Structure formats: C-alpha cells, structure tokens
Tab-separated table of C-alpha atoms in Angstrom:
chain	number	residue	atom	x	y	z
A	27	UNK	CA	169.220	131.388	117.455
A	28	UNK	CA	166.664	133.553	115.686
A	29	UNK	CA	168.800	136.659	116.257
A	30	UNK	CA	171.560	135.144	114.116
A	31	UNK	CA	169.383	134.951	111.012
A	32	UNK	CA	168.830	138.087	108.974
A	33	UNK	CA	165.018	138.143	108.399
A	34	UNK	CA	165.363	140.135	105.185
A	35	UNK	CA	167.940	137.669	103.823
A	36	UNK	CA	165.691	134.776	104.775
A	37	UNK	CA	162.668	136.276	103.003
A	38	UNK	CA	164.755	137.095	99.926
A	39	UNK	CA	166.121	133.568	99.658
A	40	UNK	CA	162.662	132.126	100.217
A	41	UNK	CA	161.203	134.249	97.444
A	42	UNK	CA	164.089	133.431	95.112
A	43	UNK	CA	164.105	129.715	95.735
A	44	UNK	CA	160.467	128.849	96.201
A	45	UNK	CA	159.154	125.722	97.880
A	46	UNK	CA	161.652	123.310	99.486
A	47	UNK	CA	159.871	120.552	97.587
A	48	UNK	CA	161.548	121.840	94.439
A	49	UNK	CA	164.959	120.888	95.739
A	50	UNK	CA	164.978	118.423	98.617
A	51	UNK	CA	168.116	116.681	99.803
A	52	UNK	CA	169.706	115.216	96.703
A	53	UNK	CA	172.252	112.462	97.212
A	54	UNK	CA	174.383	113.825	94.419
A	55	UNK	CA	175.218	117.427	93.542
A	56	UNK	CA	174.981	116.601	89.856
A	57	UNK	CA	171.362	115.439	90.129
A	58	UNK	CA	169.077	117.520	87.957
A	59	UNK	CA	166.379	119.532	89.740
A	60	UNK	CA	163.285	121.380	88.519
A	61	UNK	CA	163.788	124.887	87.209
A	62	UNK	CA	164.194	127.634	89.816
A	63	UNK	CA	163.173	131.161	88.855
A	64	UNK	CA	165.478	133.881	90.143
A	65	UNK	CA	166.679	137.300	89.107
A	66	UNK	CA	170.265	136.016	88.844
A	67	UNK	CA	171.906	135.768	85.399
A	68	UNK	CA	171.348	132.389	83.828
A	69	UNK	CA	174.264	130.090	83.035
A	70	UNK	CA	173.821	128.785	79.514
A	71	UNK	CA	175.590	125.629	78.354
A	72	UNK	CA	176.185	124.295	74.836
A	73	UNK	CA	178.131	121.171	73.871
A	74	UNK	CA	179.879	121.136	70.499
A	75	UNK	CA	180.061	118.048	68.306
A	76	UNK	CA	183.654	117.405	69.355
A	77	UNK	CA	182.676	117.341	73.048
A	78	UNK	CA	183.820	120.830	74.060
A	79	UNK	CA	181.390	122.408	76.520
A	80	UNK	CA	180.722	126.137	76.262
A	81	UNK	CA	179.233	127.748	79.390
A	82	UNK	CA	178.657	131.413	80.103
A	83	UNK	CA	176.828	133.872	82.328
A	84	UNK	CA	175.897	137.287	80.910
A	85	UNK	CA	175.802	139.959	83.608
A	86	UNK	CA	175.852	142.829	81.105
A	87	UNK	CA	179.152	144.271	82.313
A	88	UNK	CA	181.586	146.128	80.119
A	89	UNK	CA	184.303	143.631	80.992
A	90	UNK	CA	184.517	139.858	80.813
A	91	UNK	CA	186.644	136.872	81.717
A	92	UNK	CA	186.935	133.895	79.387
A	93	UNK	CA	189.023	130.792	79.896
A	94	UNK	CA	189.612	127.132	79.265
A	95	UNK	CA	189.203	124.727	82.183
A	96	UNK	CA	190.898	121.431	81.353
A	97	UNK	CA	190.431	118.185	83.243
A	98	UNK	CA	194.180	117.579	83.481
A	99	UNK	CA	196.677	118.156	86.273
A	100	UNK	CA	199.312	116.422	88.326
A	101	UNK	CA	196.830	113.655	89.192
A	102	UNK	CA	197.130	112.469	85.594
A	103	UNK	CA	200.888	112.070	85.951
A	104	UNK	CA	203.147	109.376	87.342
A	105	UNK	CA	206.541	109.494	89.033
A	106	UNK	CA	208.346	109.587	85.672
A	107	UNK	CA	206.508	112.550	84.118
A	108	UNK	CA	205.409	114.391	87.266
A	109	UNK	CA	205.683	118.127	86.612
A	110	UNK	CA	204.770	117.999	82.917
A	111	UNK	CA	201.362	119.668	83.312
A	112	UNK	CA	202.871	122.617	85.179
A	113	UNK	CA	205.796	122.845	82.744
A	114	UNK	CA	203.337	122.968	79.846
A	115	UNK	CA	201.436	125.807	81.511
A	116	UNK	CA	204.684	127.799	81.634
A	117	UNK	CA	205.269	127.192	77.933
A	118	UNK	CA	201.830	128.396	76.832
A	119	UNK	CA	202.804	132.078	76.673
A	120	UNK	CA	206.196	131.614	75.045
A	121	UNK	CA	205.048	131.890	71.450
A	122	UNK	CA	202.905	129.982	68.970
A	123	UNK	CA	203.059	129.053	65.303
A	124	UNK	CA	201.229	132.325	64.581
A	125	UNK	CA	202.739	134.706	67.144
A	126	UNK	CA	206.118	135.169	68.754
A	127	UNK	CA	206.249	135.736	72.499
A	128	UNK	CA	206.767	139.468	71.919
A	129	UNK	CA	203.826	139.686	69.510
A	130	UNK	CA	201.604	137.826	71.947
A	131	UNK	CA	202.521	140.109	74.839
A	132	UNK	CA	202.064	143.268	72.756
A	133	UNK	CA	198.690	142.153	71.426
A	134	UNK	CA	197.413	141.417	74.924
A	135	UNK	CA	198.720	144.704	76.319
A	136	UNK	CA	197.398	146.766	73.405
A	137	UNK	CA	193.808	145.803	74.225
A	138	UNK	CA	194.365	146.239	77.964
A	139	UNK	CA	193.780	142.553	78.646
A	140	UNK	CA	195.330	140.181	81.191
A	141	UNK	CA	196.398	136.646	80.337
A	142	UNK	CA	197.071	134.097	83.047
A	143	UNK	CA	197.161	130.379	83.829
A	144	UNK	CA	197.535	127.980	86.737
A	145	UNK	CA	197.822	124.253	87.368
A	146	UNK	CA	196.296	122.275	90.227
A	147	UNK	CA	196.205	118.582	91.029
A	148	UNK	CA	193.112	117.997	88.884
A	149	UNK	CA	192.852	120.991	86.557
A	150	UNK	CA	194.830	123.212	84.246
A	151	UNK	CA	193.365	126.640	83.519
A	152	UNK	CA	194.142	129.323	80.936
A	153	UNK	CA	192.081	132.504	81.080
A	154	UNK	CA	191.955	136.095	79.847
A	155	UNK	CA	190.337	139.239	81.249
A	156	UNK	CA	189.384	141.959	78.796
A	157	UNK	CA	186.726	144.410	77.686
A	158	UNK	CA	183.597	142.653	76.450
A	159	UNK	CA	184.114	144.070	72.962
A	160	UNK	CA	187.457	142.265	72.787
A	161	UNK	CA	185.995	138.823	73.577
A	162	UNK	CA	186.586	137.453	70.039
A	163	UNK	CA	190.253	138.392	70.192
A	164	UNK	CA	190.633	136.902	73.673
A	165	UNK	CA	189.065	133.599	72.568
A	166	UNK	CA	191.271	133.462	69.481
A	167	UNK	CA	194.400	134.059	71.570
A	168	UNK	CA	193.422	131.291	74.012
A	169	UNK	CA	192.788	128.904	71.118
A	170	UNK	CA	196.146	129.774	69.596
A	171	UNK	CA	198.224	129.180	72.741
A	172	UNK	CA	196.418	125.898	73.479
A	173	UNK	CA	196.473	124.424	69.970
A	174	UNK	CA	199.530	125.993	68.341
A	175	UNK	CA	202.086	126.485	71.104
A	176	UNK	CA	205.549	126.432	69.565
A	177	UNK	CA	207.294	124.653	72.458
A	178	UNK	CA	210.692	125.800	71.230
A	179	UNK	CA	213.832	124.169	72.585
A	180	UNK	CA	215.348	127.497	73.603
A	181	UNK	CA	212.193	128.512	75.492
A	182	UNK	CA	212.048	125.114	77.191
A	183	UNK	CA	215.584	125.519	78.511
A	184	UNK	CA	214.790	129.027	79.748
A	185	UNK	CA	211.622	127.917	81.539
A	186	UNK	CA	213.456	124.992	83.084
A	187	UNK	CA	215.486	127.469	85.102
A	188	UNK	CA	212.407	129.556	85.919
A	189	UNK	CA	210.565	126.541	87.344
A	190	UNK	CA	213.580	125.468	89.412
A	191	UNK	CA	213.739	128.963	90.915
A	192	UNK	CA	210.002	128.797	91.566
A	193	UNK	CA	210.602	125.571	93.494
A	194	UNK	CA	213.185	127.310	95.655
A	195	UNK	CA	210.699	130.075	96.455
A	196	UNK	CA	207.969	127.580	97.371
A	197	UNK	CA	210.364	125.752	99.678
A	198	UNK	CA	210.546	128.970	101.723
A	199	UNK	CA	206.771	128.890	102.197
A	200	UNK	CA	206.265	126.470	105.080
A	201	UNK	CA	202.523	126.188	104.510
A	202	UNK	CA	203.031	125.070	100.909
A	203	UNK	CA	205.661	122.554	102.016
A	204	UNK	CA	203.447	121.132	104.770
A	205	UNK	CA	200.497	120.637	102.415
A	206	UNK	CA	202.724	118.899	99.872
A	207	UNK	CA	203.948	116.646	102.679
A	208	UNK	CA	200.364	116.038	103.758
A	209	UNK	CA	199.351	114.889	100.288
A	210	UNK	CA	202.451	112.746	99.920
A	211	UNK	CA	201.692	110.819	103.108
A	212	UNK	CA	197.877	110.786	102.914
A	213	UNK	CA	197.857	109.588	99.291
A	214	UNK	CA	201.184	107.776	99.259
A	215	UNK	CA	201.754	105.617	96.215
A	216	UNK	CA	198.996	107.368	94.225
A	217	UNK	CA	198.991	110.314	91.788
A	218	UNK	CA	197.412	112.672	94.358
A	219	UNK	CA	200.515	112.215	96.465
A	220	UNK	CA	202.660	113.864	93.791
A	221	UNK	CA	203.480	117.562	93.866
A	222	UNK	CA	202.181	119.928	91.203
A	223	UNK	CA	205.633	121.223	90.203
A	224	UNK	CA	207.264	117.794	90.223
A	225	UNK	CA	210.733	116.882	91.549
A	226	UNK	CA	213.806	118.814	90.302
A	227	UNK	CA	215.206	115.771	88.504
A	228	UNK	CA	212.051	115.529	86.374
A	229	UNK	CA	212.205	119.215	85.480
A	230	UNK	CA	215.816	118.768	84.399
A	231	UNK	CA	214.944	116.026	81.922
A	232	UNK	CA	211.546	117.053	80.480
A	233	UNK	CA	211.870	117.480	76.719
A	234	UNK	CA	209.653	118.814	73.947
A	235	UNK	CA	208.454	115.298	73.103
A	236	UNK	CA	207.111	114.880	76.649
A	237	UNK	CA	205.097	118.096	76.382
A	238	UNK	CA	203.692	117.205	72.954
A	239	UNK	CA	202.699	113.756	74.225
A	240	UNK	CA	200.939	115.240	77.244
A	241	UNK	CA	198.906	117.601	75.059
A	242	UNK	CA	197.840	114.785	72.722
A	243	UNK	CA	196.849	112.532	75.581
A	244	UNK	CA	195.048	115.006	77.829
A	245	UNK	CA	193.978	118.156	75.965
A	246	UNK	CA	190.882	116.469	74.575
A	247	UNK	CA	187.849	118.697	73.736
A	248	UNK	CA	185.513	116.536	75.834
A	249	UNK	CA	187.767	117.225	78.833
A	250	UNK	CA	187.615	120.996	78.329
A	251	UNK	CA	185.161	123.733	79.243
A	252	UNK	CA	185.220	127.138	77.574
A	253	UNK	CA	183.751	129.313	80.326
A	254	UNK	CA	182.988	133.026	80.286
A	255	UNK	CA	181.379	135.598	82.593
A	256	UNK	CA	180.623	139.299	82.394
A	257	UNK	CA	179.354	141.049	79.275
A	258	UNK	CA	179.189	137.861	77.219
A	259	UNK	CA	176.640	136.879	74.578
A	260	UNK	CA	176.384	133.095	74.736
A	261	UNK	CA	175.439	132.564	71.098
A	262	UNK	CA	178.387	134.679	70.006
A	263	UNK	CA	180.687	132.684	72.323
A	264	UNK	CA	179.426	129.415	70.825
A	265	UNK	CA	180.145	130.728	67.323
A	266	UNK	CA	183.673	131.669	68.401
A	267	UNK	CA	184.164	128.214	69.922
A	268	UNK	CA	183.058	126.579	66.685
A	269	UNK	CA	185.430	128.803	64.733
A	270	UNK	CA	188.530	128.308	66.868
A	271	UNK	CA	188.002	124.958	68.652
A	272	UNK	CA	186.484	122.790	65.936
A	273	UNK	CA	189.429	120.403	65.561
A	274	UNK	CA	188.616	116.732	65.015
A	275	UNK	CA	188.830	114.354	67.973
A	276	UNK	CA	192.184	112.594	68.348
A	277	UNK	CA	191.616	108.802	68.633
A	278	UNK	CA	194.513	108.554	71.092
A	279	UNK	CA	192.867	111.086	73.407
A	280	UNK	CA	189.547	109.275	73.079
A	281	UNK	CA	191.052	106.210	74.734
A	282	UNK	CA	192.475	108.044	77.767
A	283	UNK	CA	190.842	107.061	81.115
A	284	UNK	CA	189.083	109.638	83.276
A	285	UNK	CA	189.997	110.554	86.845
A	286	UNK	CA	187.224	108.327	88.186
A	287	UNK	CA	189.077	105.317	86.768
A	288	UNK	CA	192.155	106.156	88.849
A	289	UNK	CA	191.056	106.069	92.503
A	290	UNK	CA	193.524	107.377	95.062
A	291	UNK	CA	193.594	105.557	98.401
A	292	UNK	CA	193.907	107.510	101.658
A	293	UNK	CA	196.403	106.183	104.219
A	294	UNK	CA	196.437	107.280	107.848
A	295	UNK	CA	200.118	108.068	108.404
A	296	UNK	CA	202.578	110.830	109.174
A	297	UNK	CA	205.654	112.602	107.862
A	298	UNK	CA	207.889	114.828	109.999
A	299	UNK	CA	210.656	117.091	108.769
A	300	UNK	CA	212.861	117.901	111.735
A	301	UNK	CA	214.416	121.351	111.462
A	302	UNK	CA	215.695	122.922	114.686
A	303	UNK	CA	216.692	126.021	112.773
A	304	UNK	CA	213.071	127.064	112.403
A	305	UNK	CA	211.454	129.114	115.199
A	306	UNK	CA	208.011	127.501	114.883
A	307	UNK	CA	206.399	124.150	114.180
A	308	UNK	CA	204.047	123.992	111.185
A	309	UNK	CA	201.560	121.120	111.328
A	310	UNK	CA	198.676	119.857	109.187
A	311	UNK	CA	196.420	117.081	110.440
A	312	UNK	CA	193.595	115.762	108.286
A	313	UNK	CA	191.140	112.928	107.847
A	314	UNK	CA	189.754	111.604	104.571
A	315	UNK	CA	186.546	113.349	103.584
A	316	UNK	CA	184.523	113.173	100.369
A	317	UNK	CA	184.610	114.407	96.777
A	318	UNK	CA	182.789	117.325	95.193
A	319	UNK	CA	179.600	115.466	94.301
A	320	UNK	CA	179.049	113.633	97.590
A	321	UNK	CA	175.978	114.622	99.626
A	322	UNK	CA	178.132	115.067	102.769
A	323	UNK	CA	180.181	117.850	101.177
A	324	UNK	CA	178.078	120.735	102.509
A	325	UNK	CA	177.763	119.435	106.109
A	326	UNK	CA	181.555	119.088	106.139
A	327	UNK	CA	181.876	122.655	104.829
A	328	UNK	CA	179.707	123.837	107.721
A	329	UNK	CA	181.758	121.839	110.230
A	330	UNK	CA	184.884	123.400	108.736
A	331	UNK	CA	183.337	126.851	109.169
A	332	UNK	CA	182.492	126.176	112.834
A	333	UNK	CA	186.196	125.787	113.586
A	334	UNK	CA	187.210	128.665	111.320
A	335	UNK	CA	190.586	130.364	111.629
A	336	UNK	CA	192.497	132.535	114.077
A	337	UNK	CA	195.875	134.159	114.671
A	338	UNK	CA	197.371	136.244	117.442
A	339	UNK	CA	196.861	139.488	115.548
A	340	UNK	CA	193.133	138.809	115.236
A	341	UNK	CA	190.639	141.034	117.054
A	342	UNK	CA	188.708	137.892	118.015
A	343	UNK	CA	189.589	137.012	121.563
A	344	UNK	CA	188.340	135.664	124.866
A	345	UNK	CA	184.762	136.814	124.274
A	346	UNK	CA	184.393	135.315	120.793
A	347	UNK	CA	181.670	132.626	120.552
A	348	UNK	CA	184.035	130.069	118.983
A	349	UNK	CA	185.354	127.927	121.890
A	350	UNK	CA	188.654	127.108	120.167
A	351	UNK	CA	189.306	130.808	119.492
A	352	UNK	CA	188.610	131.595	123.154
A	353	UNK	CA	190.985	128.865	124.273
A	354	UNK	CA	193.830	129.910	121.986
A	355	UNK	CA	193.476	133.614	122.782
A	356	UNK	CA	193.710	132.871	126.507
A	357	UNK	CA	196.533	130.320	126.413
A	358	UNK	CA	198.561	131.515	123.380
A	359	UNK	CA	199.262	127.881	122.584
A	360	UNK	CA	198.959	128.579	118.846
A	361	UNK	CA	200.397	131.382	116.788
A	362	UNK	CA	197.711	130.758	114.185
A	363	UNK	CA	195.396	128.069	112.907
A	364	UNK	CA	193.030	127.589	109.997
A	365	UNK	CA	190.697	124.769	109.142
A	366	UNK	CA	190.591	123.473	105.577
A	367	UNK	CA	188.373	121.296	103.427
A	368	UNK	CA	190.209	120.315	100.234
A	369	UNK	CA	187.969	118.602	97.680
A	370	UNK	CA	188.850	116.401	94.721
A	371	UNK	CA	186.731	114.355	92.343
A	372	UNK	CA	186.336	111.286	94.528
A	373	UNK	CA	188.086	112.096	97.800
A	374	UNK	CA	189.089	115.003	100.003
A	375	UNK	CA	191.059	116.188	103.019
A	376	UNK	CA	189.292	117.776	105.998
A	377	UNK	CA	191.505	119.085	108.740
A	378	UNK	CA	193.515	121.810	110.382
A	379	UNK	CA	196.744	123.652	109.642
A	380	UNK	CA	198.333	125.338	112.644
A	381	UNK	CA	201.557	126.989	113.746
A	382	UNK	CA	202.976	126.813	117.260
A	383	UNK	CA	206.300	126.616	119.063
A	384	UNK	CA	208.029	123.593	120.504
A	385	UNK	CA	206.986	124.465	124.064
A	386	UNK	CA	203.258	124.612	123.262
A	387	UNK	CA	202.850	122.258	120.305
A	388	UNK	CA	201.709	119.305	122.425
A	389	UNK	CA	198.987	121.269	124.267
A	390	UNK	CA	197.975	123.025	121.024
A	391	UNK	CA	197.506	119.719	119.208
A	392	UNK	CA	195.501	118.315	122.102
A	393	UNK	CA	193.236	121.377	122.175
A	394	UNK	CA	192.491	121.064	118.461
A	395	UNK	CA	191.678	117.371	118.682
A	396	UNK	CA	189.554	117.990	121.787
A	397	UNK	CA	187.541	120.516	119.788
A	398	UNK	CA	187.005	117.937	117.054
A	399	UNK	CA	185.735	115.456	119.637
A	400	UNK	CA	183.460	118.087	121.186
A	401	UNK	CA	181.905	118.679	117.782
A	402	UNK	CA	181.265	114.944	117.480
A	403	UNK	CA	179.429	114.757	120.799
A	404	UNK	CA	178.411	118.178	122.118
A	405	UNK	CA	177.614	120.461	119.182
A	406	UNK	CA	174.815	123.021	119.617
A	407	UNK	CA	172.347	124.427	117.088
A	408	UNK	CA	173.435	128.028	117.540
A	409	UNK	CA	177.006	127.457	116.324
A	410	UNK	CA	175.689	125.528	113.315
A	411	UNK	CA	173.388	128.424	112.409
A	412	UNK	CA	176.238	130.893	112.838
A	413	UNK	CA	178.515	128.762	110.634
A	414	UNK	CA	175.871	128.494	107.897
A	415	UNK	CA	175.403	132.276	107.838
A	416	UNK	CA	179.154	132.822	107.671
A	417	UNK	CA	179.537	130.218	104.925
A	418	UNK	CA	176.789	131.877	102.863
A	419	UNK	CA	178.426	135.286	103.277
A	420	UNK	CA	181.887	134.023	102.334
A	421	UNK	CA	180.587	132.214	99.256
A	422	UNK	CA	178.656	135.280	98.095
A	423	UNK	CA	181.706	137.506	98.528
A	424	UNK	CA	183.850	135.035	96.567
A	425	UNK	CA	181.606	135.500	93.518
A	426	UNK	CA	182.185	139.244	93.287
A	427	UNK	CA	183.662	139.914	89.850
A	428	UNK	CA	183.817	138.299	86.432
A	429	UNK	CA	186.934	136.228	87.131
A	430	UNK	CA	185.675	134.353	90.233
A	431	UNK	CA	182.303	133.768	88.525
A	432	UNK	CA	184.048	132.424	85.422
A	433	UNK	CA	186.202	130.189	87.600
A	434	UNK	CA	183.120	128.946	89.424
A	435	UNK	CA	181.456	128.073	86.118
A	436	UNK	CA	184.493	126.244	84.739
A	437	UNK	CA	185.157	124.289	87.906
A	438	UNK	CA	181.529	123.254	88.423
A	439	UNK	CA	181.117	122.201	84.808
A	440	UNK	CA	184.096	119.851	85.177
A	441	UNK	CA	183.021	118.419	88.532
A	442	UNK	CA	179.225	118.417	88.289
A	443	UNK	CA	178.517	118.677	84.593
A	444	UNK	CA	176.347	121.735	85.294
A	445	UNK	CA	176.418	125.073	87.134
A	446	UNK	CA	174.754	125.025	90.524
A	447	UNK	CA	172.814	128.272	90.941
A	448	UNK	CA	173.355	130.466	93.986
A	449	UNK	CA	169.751	130.046	95.267
A	450	UNK	CA	170.028	126.262	95.028
A	451	UNK	CA	173.356	126.278	96.856
A	452	UNK	CA	171.964	128.598	99.527
A	453	UNK	CA	168.984	126.304	100.054
A	454	UNK	CA	171.235	123.249	100.337
A	455	UNK	CA	173.271	125.006	103.022
A	456	UNK	CA	170.219	126.217	104.941
A	457	UNK	CA	168.607	122.776	104.850
A	458	UNK	CA	171.485	121.228	106.825
A	459	UNK	CA	170.682	120.765	110.505
A	460	UNK	CA	172.797	120.264	113.608
A	461	UNK	CA	172.299	116.488	113.680
A	462	UNK	CA	173.500	116.161	110.091
A	463	UNK	CA	176.702	118.080	110.873
A	464	UNK	CA	177.233	115.945	113.971
A	465	UNK	CA	176.648	112.798	111.913
A	466	UNK	CA	179.343	113.660	109.364
A	467	UNK	CA	181.773	114.479	112.170
A	468	UNK	CA	181.149	111.042	113.652
A	469	UNK	CA	181.443	109.412	110.228
A	470	UNK	CA	184.646	111.037	109.017
A	471	UNK	CA	186.450	112.259	112.160
A	472	UNK	CA	185.503	110.106	115.160
A	473	UNK	CA	187.826	107.128	115.630
A	474	UNK	CA	189.587	107.512	112.275
A	475	UNK	CA	193.264	107.379	111.348
A	476	UNK	CA	194.499	110.885	110.472
A	477	UNK	CA	197.261	111.931	108.119
A	478	UNK	CA	199.815	114.226	109.761
A	479	UNK	CA	202.557	116.394	108.256
A	480	UNK	CA	204.916	118.640	110.211
A	481	UNK	CA	208.027	120.713	109.648
A	482	UNK	CA	210.200	122.537	112.174
A	483	UNK	CA	211.348	121.656	115.714
A	484	UNK	CA	208.893	118.774	115.998
A	485	UNK	CA	210.394	117.144	119.097
A	486	UNK	CA	207.400	117.918	121.333
A	487	UNK	CA	204.758	117.041	118.747
A	488	UNK	CA	202.871	114.016	120.143
A	489	UNK	CA	203.708	110.618	118.709
A	490	UNK	CA	201.384	109.331	115.981
A	491	UNK	CA	199.982	106.667	118.320
A	492	UNK	CA	198.926	109.415	120.750
A	493	UNK	CA	197.433	111.486	117.940
A	494	UNK	CA	195.459	108.460	116.784
A	495	UNK	CA	194.274	107.755	120.331
A	496	UNK	CA	192.924	111.313	120.619
A	497	UNK	CA	190.550	110.717	117.718
A	498	UNK	CA	187.957	109.465	120.206
A	499	UNK	CA	187.205	109.990	123.884
A	500	UNK	CA	185.580	107.918	126.603
A	501	UNK	CA	182.121	108.890	127.839
A	502	UNK	CA	181.000	108.043	131.356
C-alpha cells in the first residue's frame, strides 16, 4: 500500500493542512472549521445588502472568468412550465433594453471575450471569460443580460425552433436519453424527474409572460452568486456588484420556497425503451445516494472511483488492478462502462452506465452487480488507497484554469454557503478508510431497490425482479 502513496505529495499536504485536529470528520460539509494556512489563493466572500453573494479568488493571472450562479433550474418547474429555465437561458443573448443582439455580440468580440450559459436541474449559469482589465465591462454585460433582457416576440419564436432542433440532436445521443429516462423513473412524480429542456409541447406554447414570471419568481439576489477567478481584485468586484446589481428585493421573490422545501422522493423502478433498430443496449442502473452536504458524499466518491470506467479501446486490460476492468477486457461483455455519482441538494444517484449488445447484456449486468456486492463484502485497503489517489489527481486537474475554478466557487457557494479549500478537501478524502467506504456501500447499495433505464434491443436485459434480487448475495 505504501508504494501507492507519493511521499512528496503526502509531506506537502501535511505541511499545507497542519494537524488533523484542525479538521476532523465533520458531519456536514458546510460546517465551519478553524483557519487553515496554505499558499493557495484565498477565496473572499462578501454579501451585499440585497442578499447577493460576491465570491472571488485572485490568482494574479492576466485573464479572468466571472459569472452568475443562480439557484434556479428545472427542479423549480412543474409539468406545465417545464423547459422555461432553459428557454430563458437561450433568450439571454438575444438583446437587452440597452443593446441589440448585434451590438452585444460585437462588444464581446471586440474585447476578445467569450460569453456563455448553461442550465442544469438545480442551477442556471451565465459567465464571461475575458482579460482581467476588461472585468468591469464583463460584469456590466452580465448584469445587463440578466436584468434587462428584451425577450422580444420575434426572438422568442426564433429560439423556439432552435430549442426544438436541439431536442432532436439530444435524442440522437443515447447516453443523454438514458439519463433523462433514469431521472424520470427514479424521481417519478417530482421535479427532478423532469427534463431540463422540457417536452416539445411546452416549448411550443411558452410565451413572453411565462419568461418574465420565471425571472421575477426565481432570479432573486439572495439566490445568486457573483463568482470570479483569475486576475480579480475582490474589492473592485464588490464595487462593480454594488453598481450593477443593487436592485431592491422583489417581495414576490422573497416569498418563493427554497429547494430544501421541495424534497424529491426516490423510487426503485425501471423504464425500458425497446428499439431493435439499435445495434447496442444502453443501460443505467443507480441507487439513491446523498446530497452535496452529507458526510457520506466523499466515501461514495471513492467507491465510485474504485469502479471507474472502461471501454474496448482502452489500454487497460487483463493486467489492470481493477477486477471489473480485468473481467470486461477478457470477456468483452461490455463495449464500455462508466460509474457515476450525480449529486443534488438533498439526494443523489450513484450507479453505472454501460453499453453492451443483446447477446452479452445479461452477463454484463450480472458482472457489474457482482462487483457492487464484492465491494460491500470483500473490499481491500489497497484499492481504496488507489482510488483516493486517483480522485485527488482528477480533482486537482479539474481546477486547472480560471473557468473551472470560477465554476467551483459558484457551485460551492450555492450548495455549501462557502468555498471548501483544496487542502481541506484533500484531508477529508485522505481521512476516509476502507471500513468507511464499505459501510456506505452496505448502507446505500446492499439490498436496496435500484432505478433502471435502458434503450435499445433490451430483450435479454434481466427482469427487474432479477436485478433487485442481485442487490445482495448469500454468504455461507
């Protein structure tokens, strides 16, 4: 086991983090801890009088990323207005009361900046990448498109067609379809079961009044974070926020409930889309896990990393230490597989997405569930150590650049109310032992009802009763 740990990395983390007594095993990610001294840039946070949080990390670069992270997504919708959040994101760059679409595009291009946005089930994000000297202009543009979007009837009709074409493209992506199916069956009857884009009939009937209502109800300053990373002076950013985001609080928005007041219940169930015209079967199987702030989040991340991912083009084969990789490379039962750990505010999905053919899908599914059961009963310390090292490496690589750092700040501020430093996160990961990983596997995987979604020639996919029966095994 000792050969798997880089001694230099261990000493560096120890020096950065200090005594374990400073951190311990907190039951909640959001719990405050004593100050940790590191050489990493500090994340500074300021809350304005209207509730808007301003958070930034100054790395001294010549470039920066600044954006608005809004606690609003498809989870805030119902069956009647599903798709509104995503539709509104499309409309953001189509002109404001101060700029036409052409003027907006020219202004962004003239300073060499990039403007983008995306919508998820719990968040809507608008962000800009630019030179650090152009930060004031980038903030002003973001404020303009959020607060003064024109939402013209002509632009709405044009974007209606764009979104419908986007739906057609997504329907060609089997992985996207399977994960939408998985949410629809796992969280059936709840907002998390809705798709982000919404059904075509909703897109056809969304009008300007629906978009304006959504903004008034959900784009509340206290549900927003203005995050920035790169060459950013925090005090200057706060001044810009006060200048451009100082609108008074809307009483209607003040009364809107938060996500925590709308729990989404997980249901063990399945959905199968039979399509003999497809060459392969695409399957996702998942159990209910935990939300971002739960203390079991990191052990589940490590368990997810133990399984990892593989496909037939991978160089990892019969001599790889991962037992599932060795099995699949020898038997060719799967074309590819990847484990996933999708987190939301108060719930999550932990599972596996895999692709196989009709001849091997039954054996492939059995092999995956057998590996889950092995991890519940026969896990060893070496694979846990290997998974922790890999998880640390992947997380560090994901924070390379101003945009991923800015995204990390915005997301963590919404979920935790603070930014978790890299040394603290590294210590939390390193403090997890084999027994803790085994415990969470037994808590959330062993003898639980999974949610299953599949598309393709699913005839040989085991019946749900068999899949449920494989979620435990007899010991003699």
